[in-house]
Amino acid sequence: MESTPLFTVGQEIATFLVSCGIVSKAWEESRLASNSEGFSLNEYEGVAYVAFPSFHEIEGFTVYESKYGEGNIQNDKKVFFGCLEGNDGQPALVHQGALKLFLHIMENTDFQAKLQIYMDSKQRKHKPIIFVGHSLGGAVATLVTLWVLGKRLMQSSPFCITFGSPLVGDVRLVEAVGRENWANNFCHVVSKHDIVPRMLLAPFESIAEPLIAILPYWQGLIADDSKGEPDYFIQDACRTLLNNVLQYTHTVANYELDSLRKLDGVIKRSPYRPFGTYMFCSSEGAACFDNSEIVLKMLHLTMQSHEKSSNEIVQDCFSEHIAYGSVLKHVIEKSIGGKRTANPGSESSYERGISLQLDGIGVGAQNDHARISLQKARNIENKHNTNITKLAIELSEAQRSMAELEWYKERCEKENGITYYDSFKKLDRKDIDANLRRVKLALFWDEIIEMWNRHELPSDFQSKKKWIYAGNTYSRLVEPLDIANYYCVSKGNRNSNYLLDGRSTRHKVLQKWMEEKENTLSSTGQKPRSKFASLTQDSCFWAHVEEAWKDLEDLKQGQHQKLERLEMFEGYMTRMINDRKISSDVFLEESSFMMWWVEWKEHNKNQSPEWSSPLYKIMEIEGWKG
């Protein structure tokens, strides 16, 4: 039985988008916004369209501070949510000209006030909002959509449709969008020869002069359809822009997908990367792609033509940028005419899917570069799926080890009256099996982290609930044993500190993934816990206890500067109890914490019989029981 023809899906999505009327309406609103100072807001059939002008504040788009015009998305204005960072924890880079246009809308118009009224009004139902924009307005619409998504301002997610928009951000922004599951909120419509979506792949200094010449002319055409043909000066500027862009996009088309990251270490490529769904349009129809590297390649390959002269291509690059109405009309006509069937007798459904995609975007089914790129994308996706299946099977085995460790924890509490943390520190014969399972689970999660770092898992893997919660449960159950092992091995070394020197990368990464997911869900609010946790929520809790023990001993030896640290630990413990984020085993009489508490209380009472604290009051009434 043949596999599902993966790449026919992209053509079906494109057919749906153009046939349902939303994209055509978005283009209409984009054109109408060309006369606005900052934005326009109109409702149509229950949908609000917020459109941004194509060429307003043109001078604001030109930047020369860096080679490609890139800069930190988190400037001194701090308007974007902190989640817009890469997997390395560094903030995303965006084109500073696009950012300036966005900030101009935010600071010099009533956009925020109108959006807030629209969202908060009790007189109207919450309606879906689509942010739209053409050319530079598309870049603004993209940033506005990211801002709204990051702020969690809406009950339903906004949608963004752009036409001929330049690229906006770097690979870190792509990673952030994937991690937040926002990619499906963006649809970028690109005509086959439109130069603007490709232009930021070239250094900005190489495109600035011709761009400054062409943008006002485009602006005039958008405002007045009757304007005549471009003069020689404009045509020459367009030819220069095209040649300079193709010179730099050529490297993208001539390297395989797995070589592009290595290339970045040799030469400084443009940092910009596409995200979301890209709908490529041509005289043959349309098709959609959502793989960032595939889109990057198609941005170059779709501009190649063996059927037209260079002058004709220059003219297309100029004219198609402002002709999306005609482009969409042609695509609709093609979709009504139905899909062709390419060599049904000689191609598999998979091969036919690729052929239909390539024909639809005007590249041609015989284009080897494009076909190989799509095949490699399919192979990578298959490899990712195979790896996920393998890990899912291994996770089932890992969960058995987790269940056995939970039984070990319960046995330590019920039979021995001590925490499994304190029992494991002794590492008696009865703890050997637990240690073997601890090591086995560490190998499993280390493998996952290594596969993630080698890009052998889907880009949104770290945002999947199944793996986030499995990893979080693992850390909460097993990291206390890692801490116990660390302090057992380093016994006698007072300089040892698990939090500074001993914590493994896997626990740090799993914690980061969990925190990112919690940030994503923060807008929905979390109900306070009604009972204490079965596993202490802070997997590093016992490391804090160990450091508190050392600080208390130092305080008794006259190191009074440790008092502040001990009081901070007390505050931390108070919050943990009040928030019910701690498990009841911590309060067993022989636990390390309870023994520390007895000595800490005795020390303070010796210093001042009237001593009290919030934690003291909780402990005196055994507040953890209620």
XYZ file of C-alpha atoms in Angstrom, residues 4 32 67-68 135 214 236 240 265 294 306-307 385 387 420 456-457 465 599 604:
20
model
C 0.074 9.267 1.755
C -7.281 50.061 0.835
C 25.345 44.093 7.288
C 21.822 42.768 6.836
C 5.164 44.703 1.066
C 11.741 51.803 -6.592
C 17.729 49.927 -14.212
C 20.353 46.074 -10.135
C 30.092 28.960 10.040
C 12.432 24.357 1.867
C 14.425 29.270 -18.798
C 11.456 30.455 -20.808
C 9.014 10.294 12.591
C 13.069 8.622 15.764
C 13.968 8.043 49.543
C 17.190 14.656 14.639
C 13.770 15.424 16.134
C 2.998 18.054 26.125
C 18.913 22.683 64.680
C 17.577 30.959 66.838
